[in-house]
mmCIF file of C-alpha atoms in Angstrom:
data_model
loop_
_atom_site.group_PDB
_atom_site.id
_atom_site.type_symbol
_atom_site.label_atom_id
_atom_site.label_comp_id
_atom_site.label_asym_id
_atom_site.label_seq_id
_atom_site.Cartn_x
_atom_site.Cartn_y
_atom_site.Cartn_z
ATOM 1 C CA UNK A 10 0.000 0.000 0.000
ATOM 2 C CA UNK A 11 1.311 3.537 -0.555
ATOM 3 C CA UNK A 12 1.691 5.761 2.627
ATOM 4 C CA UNK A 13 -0.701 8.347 0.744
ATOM 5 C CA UNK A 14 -4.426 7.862 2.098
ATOM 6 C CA UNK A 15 -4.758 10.677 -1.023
ATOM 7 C CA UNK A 16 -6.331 8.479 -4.125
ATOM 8 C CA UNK A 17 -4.430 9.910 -7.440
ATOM 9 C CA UNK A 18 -7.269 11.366 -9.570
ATOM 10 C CA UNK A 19 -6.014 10.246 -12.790
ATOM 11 C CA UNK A 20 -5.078 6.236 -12.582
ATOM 12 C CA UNK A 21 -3.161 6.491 -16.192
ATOM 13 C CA UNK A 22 -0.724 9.230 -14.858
ATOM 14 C CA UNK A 23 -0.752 7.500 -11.177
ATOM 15 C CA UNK A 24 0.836 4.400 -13.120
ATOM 16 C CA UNK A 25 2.567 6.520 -15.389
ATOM 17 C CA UNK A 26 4.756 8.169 -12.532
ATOM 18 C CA UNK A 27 4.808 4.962 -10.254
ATOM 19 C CA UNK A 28 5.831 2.360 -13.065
ATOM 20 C CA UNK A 29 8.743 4.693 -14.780
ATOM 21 C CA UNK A 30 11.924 3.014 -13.485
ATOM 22 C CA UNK A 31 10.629 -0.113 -14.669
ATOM 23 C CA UNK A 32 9.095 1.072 -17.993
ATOM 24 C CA UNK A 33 12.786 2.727 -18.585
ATOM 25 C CA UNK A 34 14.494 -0.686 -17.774
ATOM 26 C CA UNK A 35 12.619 -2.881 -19.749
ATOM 27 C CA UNK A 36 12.537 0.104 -23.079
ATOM 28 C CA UNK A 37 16.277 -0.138 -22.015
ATOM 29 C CA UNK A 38 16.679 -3.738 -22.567
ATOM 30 C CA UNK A 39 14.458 -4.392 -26.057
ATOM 31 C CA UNK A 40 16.251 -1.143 -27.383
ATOM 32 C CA UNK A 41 20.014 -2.455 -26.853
ATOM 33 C CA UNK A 42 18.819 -5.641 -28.557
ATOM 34 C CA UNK A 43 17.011 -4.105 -31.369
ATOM 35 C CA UNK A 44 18.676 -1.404 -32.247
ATOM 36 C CA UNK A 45 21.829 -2.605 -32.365
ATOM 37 C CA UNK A 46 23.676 -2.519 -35.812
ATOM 38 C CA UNK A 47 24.559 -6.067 -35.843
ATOM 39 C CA UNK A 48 20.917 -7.162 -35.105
ATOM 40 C CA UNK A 49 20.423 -10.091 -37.756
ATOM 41 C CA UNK A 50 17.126 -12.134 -38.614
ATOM 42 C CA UNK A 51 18.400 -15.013 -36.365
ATOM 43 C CA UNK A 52 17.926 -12.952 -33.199
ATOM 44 C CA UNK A 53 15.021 -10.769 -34.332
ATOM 45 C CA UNK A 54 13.444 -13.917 -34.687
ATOM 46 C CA UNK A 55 13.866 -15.268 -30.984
ATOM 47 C CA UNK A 56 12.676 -11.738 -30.042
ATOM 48 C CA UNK A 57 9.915 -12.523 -31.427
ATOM 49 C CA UNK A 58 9.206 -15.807 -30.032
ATOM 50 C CA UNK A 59 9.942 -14.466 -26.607
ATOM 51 C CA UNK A 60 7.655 -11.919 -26.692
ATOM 52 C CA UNK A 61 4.996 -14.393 -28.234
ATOM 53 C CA UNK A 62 5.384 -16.463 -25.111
ATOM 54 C CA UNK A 63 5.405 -13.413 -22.749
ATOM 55 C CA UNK A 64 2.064 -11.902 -24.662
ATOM 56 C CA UNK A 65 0.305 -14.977 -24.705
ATOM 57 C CA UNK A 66 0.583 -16.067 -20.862
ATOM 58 C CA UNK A 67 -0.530 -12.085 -20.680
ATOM 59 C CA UNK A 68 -3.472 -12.547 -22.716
ATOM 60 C CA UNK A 69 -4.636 -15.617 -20.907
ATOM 61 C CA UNK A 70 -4.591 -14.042 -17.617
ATOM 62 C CA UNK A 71 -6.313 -11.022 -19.327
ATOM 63 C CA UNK A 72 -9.275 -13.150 -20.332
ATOM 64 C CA UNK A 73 -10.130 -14.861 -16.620
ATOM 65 C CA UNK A 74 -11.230 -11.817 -15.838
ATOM 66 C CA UNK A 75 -14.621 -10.273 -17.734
ATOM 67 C CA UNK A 76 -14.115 -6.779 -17.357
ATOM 68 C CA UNK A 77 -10.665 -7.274 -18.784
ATOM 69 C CA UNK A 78 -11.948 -8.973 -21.161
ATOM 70 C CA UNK A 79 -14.127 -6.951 -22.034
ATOM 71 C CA UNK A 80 -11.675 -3.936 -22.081
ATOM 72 C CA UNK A 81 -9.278 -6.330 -24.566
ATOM 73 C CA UNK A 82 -11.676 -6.560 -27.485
ATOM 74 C CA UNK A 83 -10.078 -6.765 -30.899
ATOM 75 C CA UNK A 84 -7.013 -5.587 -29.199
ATOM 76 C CA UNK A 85 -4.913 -8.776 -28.998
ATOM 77 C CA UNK A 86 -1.379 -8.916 -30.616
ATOM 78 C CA UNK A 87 -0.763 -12.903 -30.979
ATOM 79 C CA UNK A 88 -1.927 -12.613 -34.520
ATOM 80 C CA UNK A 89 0.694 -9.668 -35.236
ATOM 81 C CA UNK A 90 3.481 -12.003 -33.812
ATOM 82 C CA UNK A 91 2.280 -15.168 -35.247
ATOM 83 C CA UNK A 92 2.269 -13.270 -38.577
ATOM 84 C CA UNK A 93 5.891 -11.825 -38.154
ATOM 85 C CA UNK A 94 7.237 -15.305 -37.117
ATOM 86 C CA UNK A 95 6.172 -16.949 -40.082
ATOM 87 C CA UNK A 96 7.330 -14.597 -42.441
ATOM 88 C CA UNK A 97 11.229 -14.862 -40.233
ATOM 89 C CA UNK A 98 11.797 -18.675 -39.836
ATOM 90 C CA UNK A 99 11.757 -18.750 -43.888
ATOM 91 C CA UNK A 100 15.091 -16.351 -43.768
ATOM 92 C CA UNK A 101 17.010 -18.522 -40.900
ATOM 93 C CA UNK A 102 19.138 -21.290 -42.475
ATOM 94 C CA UNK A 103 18.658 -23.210 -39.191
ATOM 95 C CA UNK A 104 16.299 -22.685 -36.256
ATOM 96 C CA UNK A 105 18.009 -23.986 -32.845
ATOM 97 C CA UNK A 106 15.591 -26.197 -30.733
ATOM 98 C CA UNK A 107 15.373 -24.197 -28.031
ATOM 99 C CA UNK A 108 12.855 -24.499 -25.566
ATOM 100 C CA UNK A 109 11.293 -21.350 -24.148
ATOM 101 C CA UNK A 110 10.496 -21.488 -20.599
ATOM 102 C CA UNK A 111 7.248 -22.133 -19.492
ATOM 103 C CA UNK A 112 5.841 -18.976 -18.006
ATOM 104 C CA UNK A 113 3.493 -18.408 -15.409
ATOM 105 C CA UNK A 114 1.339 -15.252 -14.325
ATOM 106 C CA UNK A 115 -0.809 -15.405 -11.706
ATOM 107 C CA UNK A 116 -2.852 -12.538 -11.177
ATOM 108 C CA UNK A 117 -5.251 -12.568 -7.837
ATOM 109 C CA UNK A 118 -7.706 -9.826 -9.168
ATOM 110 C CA UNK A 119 -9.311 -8.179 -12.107
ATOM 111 C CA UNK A 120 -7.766 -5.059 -11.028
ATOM 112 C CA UNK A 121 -4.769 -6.790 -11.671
ATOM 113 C CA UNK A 122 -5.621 -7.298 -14.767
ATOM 114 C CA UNK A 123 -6.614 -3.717 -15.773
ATOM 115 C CA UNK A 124 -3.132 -2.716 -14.721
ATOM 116 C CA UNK A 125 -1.457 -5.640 -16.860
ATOM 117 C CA UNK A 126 -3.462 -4.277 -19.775
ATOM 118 C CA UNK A 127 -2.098 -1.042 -19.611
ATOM 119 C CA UNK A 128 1.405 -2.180 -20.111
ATOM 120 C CA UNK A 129 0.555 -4.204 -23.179
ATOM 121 C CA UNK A 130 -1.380 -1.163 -24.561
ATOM 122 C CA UNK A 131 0.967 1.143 -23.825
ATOM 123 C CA UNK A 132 3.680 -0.667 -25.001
ATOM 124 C CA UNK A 133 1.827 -0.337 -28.922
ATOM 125 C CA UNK A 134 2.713 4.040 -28.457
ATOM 126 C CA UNK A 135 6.879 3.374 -29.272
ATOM 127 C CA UNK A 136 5.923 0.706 -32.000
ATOM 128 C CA UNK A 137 6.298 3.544 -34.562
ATOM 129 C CA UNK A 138 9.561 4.306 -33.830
ATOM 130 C CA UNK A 139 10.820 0.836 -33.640
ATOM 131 C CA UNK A 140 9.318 -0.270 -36.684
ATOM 132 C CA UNK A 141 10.845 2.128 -38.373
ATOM 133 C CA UNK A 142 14.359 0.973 -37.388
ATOM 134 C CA UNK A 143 13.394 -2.196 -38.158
ATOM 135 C CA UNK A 144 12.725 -1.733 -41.539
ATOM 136 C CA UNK A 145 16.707 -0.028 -42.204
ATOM 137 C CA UNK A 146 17.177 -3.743 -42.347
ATOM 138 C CA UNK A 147 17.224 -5.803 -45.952
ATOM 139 C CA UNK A 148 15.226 -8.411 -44.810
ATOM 140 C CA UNK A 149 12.200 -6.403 -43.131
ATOM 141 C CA UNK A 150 10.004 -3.788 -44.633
ATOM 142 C CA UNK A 151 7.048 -2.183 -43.751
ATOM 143 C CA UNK A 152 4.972 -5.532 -45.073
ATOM 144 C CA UNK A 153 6.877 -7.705 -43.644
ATOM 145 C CA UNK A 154 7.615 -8.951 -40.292
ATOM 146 C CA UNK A 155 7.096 -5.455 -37.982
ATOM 147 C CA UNK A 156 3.131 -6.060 -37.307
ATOM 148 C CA UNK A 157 3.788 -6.435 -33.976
ATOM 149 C CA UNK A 158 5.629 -3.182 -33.695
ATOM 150 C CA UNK A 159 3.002 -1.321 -36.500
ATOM 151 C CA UNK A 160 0.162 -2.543 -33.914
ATOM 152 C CA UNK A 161 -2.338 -0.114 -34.588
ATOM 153 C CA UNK A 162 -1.014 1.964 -37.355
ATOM 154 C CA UNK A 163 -2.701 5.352 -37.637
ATOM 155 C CA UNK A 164 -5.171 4.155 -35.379
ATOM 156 C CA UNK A 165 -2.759 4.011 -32.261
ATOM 157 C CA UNK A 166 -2.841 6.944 -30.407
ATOM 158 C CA UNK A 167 -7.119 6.819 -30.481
ATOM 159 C CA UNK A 168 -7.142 3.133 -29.476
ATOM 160 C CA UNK A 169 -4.412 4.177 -26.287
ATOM 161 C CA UNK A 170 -7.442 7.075 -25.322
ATOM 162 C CA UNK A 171 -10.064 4.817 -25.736
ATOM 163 C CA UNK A 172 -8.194 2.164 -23.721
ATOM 164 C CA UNK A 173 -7.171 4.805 -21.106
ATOM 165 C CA UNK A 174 -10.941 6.149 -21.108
ATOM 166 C CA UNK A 175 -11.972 2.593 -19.929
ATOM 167 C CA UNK A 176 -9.308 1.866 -17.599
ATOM 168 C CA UNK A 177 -10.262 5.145 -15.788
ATOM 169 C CA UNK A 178 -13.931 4.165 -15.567
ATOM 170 C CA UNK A 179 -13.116 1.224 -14.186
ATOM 171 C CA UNK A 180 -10.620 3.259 -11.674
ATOM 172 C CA UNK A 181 -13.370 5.702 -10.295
ATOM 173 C CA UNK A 182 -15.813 2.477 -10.246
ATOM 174 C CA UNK A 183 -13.214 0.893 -7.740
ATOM 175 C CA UNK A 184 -10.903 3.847 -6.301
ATOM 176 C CA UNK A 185 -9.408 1.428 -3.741
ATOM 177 C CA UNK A 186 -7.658 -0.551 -6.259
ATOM 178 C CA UNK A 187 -4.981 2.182 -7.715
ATOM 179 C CA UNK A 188 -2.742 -0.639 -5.581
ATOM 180 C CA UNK A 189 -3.568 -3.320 -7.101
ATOM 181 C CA UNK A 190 -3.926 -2.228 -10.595
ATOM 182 C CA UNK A 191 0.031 -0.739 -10.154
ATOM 183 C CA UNK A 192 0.535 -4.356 -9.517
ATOM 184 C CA UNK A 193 -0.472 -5.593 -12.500
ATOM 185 C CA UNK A 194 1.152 -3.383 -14.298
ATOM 186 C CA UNK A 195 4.733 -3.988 -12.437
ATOM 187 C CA UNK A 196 3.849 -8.194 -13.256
ATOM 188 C CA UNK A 197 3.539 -7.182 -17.128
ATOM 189 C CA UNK A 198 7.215 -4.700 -16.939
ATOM 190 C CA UNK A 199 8.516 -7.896 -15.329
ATOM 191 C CA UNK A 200 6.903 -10.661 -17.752
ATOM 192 C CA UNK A 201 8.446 -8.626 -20.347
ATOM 193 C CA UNK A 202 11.560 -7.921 -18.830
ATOM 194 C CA UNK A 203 12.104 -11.424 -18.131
ATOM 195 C CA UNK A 204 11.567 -12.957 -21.547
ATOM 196 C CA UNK A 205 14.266 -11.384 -22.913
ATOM 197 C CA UNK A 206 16.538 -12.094 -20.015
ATOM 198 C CA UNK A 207 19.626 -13.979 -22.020
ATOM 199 C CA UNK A 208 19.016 -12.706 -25.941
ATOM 200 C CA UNK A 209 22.468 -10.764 -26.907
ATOM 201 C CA UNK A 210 22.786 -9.350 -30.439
#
């Protein structure tokens, strides 16, 4: 619990503030691996799988919930990874067998969830920039192998409002849980964070 009995009026900016050492970390982490100049299709395409397995634990503990199921609605990204995957294993001579840890997110509370959702939303807003450092690369373009990082296209910055809009509703609706929806945020930063534990350039 925080030592403030004060509720923060807006819950976006509340996790915003509160979540920014470990947003910075894990934007830290993808970046060195991404945007390095020696990043080849090999390790783009673990990157990919990684984040496939972080997003679709995510997703499953977004949908045991119904209001955050609700709230995820044509929103999910599996697709977008699936679709860059396939179009990557073609380009890699040989695809090592390795196995990718079983992961395993167990959130206690829908509130949880909320905040777990606003990682994975917010995580479409830098997908511009990064796809278009992808796509300096021969074997990526804008077609090809960066929907993940495209997400929404044009439509991103009005899907993150209307997402915020909703996760604010469900804020005022339950203005004891800015705890517990900072939770669930810090469990997605760390899901994240932890898939790409061990991937060097």
């Amino acid at each position: 619990m925080t030592n403030s009995n004060i509720k923060p009026m807006s819950i976006g900016l509340f996790l915003k503030t509160s979540t920014a050492g470990l947003h910075r970390e894990v934007e830290g982490k993808l970046s060195r691996i991404l945007f390095h100049r020696d990043l080849n299709a090999r390790t783009y395409y673990h990157v990919l799988l990684r984040m496939h397995n972080a997003y679709k634990e995510m997703e499953q503990a977004v949908n045991n919930y119904s209001v955050s199921q609700r709230a995820y609605v044509n929103r999910g990204k599996l697709r977008w990874l699936e679709n860059d995957i396939a179009h990557l294993k073609p380009l890699i001579t040989q695809v090592e067998g390795k196995h990718l840890s079983k992961m395993t997110l167990n959130l206690s509370s829908p509130a949880q969830a909320m905040g777990l959702l606003y990682v994975i939303e917010g995580a479409t807003l830098g997908g511009e920039h990064i796809q278009a450092r992808l796509t300096r690369h021969s074997w990526l373009d804008a077609q090809h192998g960066v929907a993940f990082f495209a997400s929404y296209g044009i439509k991103r910055m009005a899907n993150w409002h209307e997402f915020l809009a909703v996760l604010q509703k469900y804020y005022e609706h339950n203005p004891d849980d800015y705890d517990e929806i900072k939770a669930g945020a810090e469990l997605a930063f760390q899901s994240i964070h932890d898939c790409l534990e061990g991937l060097n350039t």
